[in-house]
Coordinates of C-alpha atoms in Angstrom, one line a residue:
P7 CA -70.3 27.4 87.3
S8 CA -71.0 25.0 90.1
S9 CA -74.0 25.6 92.3
P10 CA -73.4 26.3 96.0
A11 CA -75.8 23.5 97.0
A12 CA -77.8 20.7 95.6
D13 CA -81.6 20.7 95.3
G14 CA -83.2 19.6 98.5
V15 CA -80.3 20.6 100.8
V16 CA -81.6 22.1 104.0
R17 CA -80.0 24.6 106.4
L18 CA -81.0 26.3 109.7
V19 CA -80.6 30.1 109.7
G20 CA -80.8 32.8 112.4
G21 CA -80.2 30.7 115.5
D22 CA -77.4 30.8 118.1
G23 CA -75.7 27.9 116.4
P24 CA -75.9 25.5 113.5
W25 CA -78.3 23.2 115.4
E26 CA -81.2 25.6 115.4
G27 CA -82.9 28.2 113.2
R28 CA -85.4 28.9 110.5
V29 CA -85.6 26.0 108.0
E30 CA -84.5 26.9 104.5
V31 CA -84.3 24.5 101.6
F32 CA -82.4 24.9 98.3
H33 CA -84.3 24.5 95.0
R34 CA -83.2 25.5 91.5
G35 CA -80.6 28.0 92.6
D36 CA -82.6 29.6 95.4
W37 CA -82.8 29.3 99.1
G38 CA -86.3 29.6 100.4
T39 CA -88.4 28.9 103.5
V40 CA -90.9 26.3 104.5
C41 CA -94.4 27.2 105.7
D42 CA -95.6 25.8 109.0
D43 CA -99.0 24.5 107.7
R44 CA -99.3 20.9 109.0
W45 CA -95.7 21.1 110.3
S46 CA -95.2 18.7 113.3
Q47 CA -92.7 16.8 115.4
Q48 CA -92.2 14.3 112.6
H49 CA -91.1 17.0 110.2
A50 CA -88.6 18.5 112.6
D51 CA -87.2 14.9 113.2
V52 CA -86.6 14.5 109.5
V53 CA -84.9 17.9 109.1
C54 CA -82.6 17.2 112.0
R55 CA -81.8 13.7 110.8
Q56 CA -81.0 15.1 107.3
L57 CA -78.5 17.5 109.0
G58 CA -76.9 14.7 111.0
Y59 CA -78.4 15.2 114.4
R60 CA -79.7 12.2 116.2
G61 CA -81.4 13.6 119.3
R62 CA -85.0 14.7 119.7
A63 CA -86.0 17.7 117.6
E64 CA -88.0 20.6 118.7
V65 CA -90.6 22.5 116.6
L66 CA -90.5 26.3 116.7
L67 CA -93.4 28.1 115.0
G68 CA -94.4 31.6 114.2
G69 CA -91.1 32.9 112.8
A70 CA -89.2 32.1 116.0
F71 CA -85.8 33.0 114.3
G72 CA -87.1 35.9 112.3
Q73 CA -88.8 36.0 109.0
G74 CA -87.1 34.8 105.9
V75 CA -86.6 36.7 102.6
G76 CA -87.0 35.3 99.2
P77 CA -89.4 32.6 98.2
I78 CA -91.5 30.4 100.4
L79 CA -90.7 27.2 98.6
L80 CA -92.5 24.4 100.5
D81 CA -96.0 24.1 102.0
D82 CA -98.2 21.2 103.0
V83 CA -95.3 18.8 103.7
H84 CA -96.4 15.4 104.9
C85 CA -93.6 13.4 106.7
Q86 CA -94.1 10.2 108.5
G87 CA -91.0 10.9 110.6
S88 CA -88.8 8.1 109.3
E89 CA -87.7 9.8 106.0
A90 CA -84.0 10.5 105.4
S91 CA -84.6 13.9 104.0
L92 CA -87.4 16.5 103.7
L93 CA -87.7 15.8 99.9
D94 CA -88.6 12.2 100.6
C95 CA -91.9 13.5 102.1
P96 CA -94.9 14.3 99.9
H97 CA -95.3 18.1 99.6
G98 CA -97.2 20.7 97.6
I99 CA -96.0 22.3 94.4
W100 CA -92.7 24.1 94.7
G101 CA -93.3 27.8 95.4
R102 CA -97.0 27.5 95.4
T103 CA -98.3 28.6 98.9
D104 CA -100.8 30.8 100.6
C105 CA -98.4 31.4 103.5
S106 CA -96.5 34.6 104.5
H107 CA -93.0 34.7 106.1
S108 CA -94.6 35.0 109.5
E109 CA -95.3 31.3 109.1
D110 CA -91.7 30.3 108.4
V111 CA -91.0 27.2 110.4
A112 CA -87.9 26.7 112.6
V113 CA -86.4 23.7 114.4
R114 CA -84.0 23.1 117.2
C115 CA -81.9 19.9 116.9
R116 CA -80.3 17.9 119.7
G117 CA -77.7 15.3 119.9
P118 CA -74.4 14.8 118.0

């Protein structure tokens, strides 16, 4: 059976539209969240760029769009801000984190 998404695909969940929400990433058959440790403007820019938005991104911390369920897949992500996708950024080991879902990161994207 074909998988609903490819590894590394990101989506935004829980917002008022597809341009905002909790960041979730697909890995090995599961959607999971991203911890806000070291999360910054550069990371939000990369997520929004990956989703096709070109305007300035906004970082929303502290479970702004509700807490996710399932695994927390990414932590300690280090983006420079110019990467094409989140997986182009160095990050910790998949699924290994000291975070809770109250630290699920969210973004708001702007621009077409």
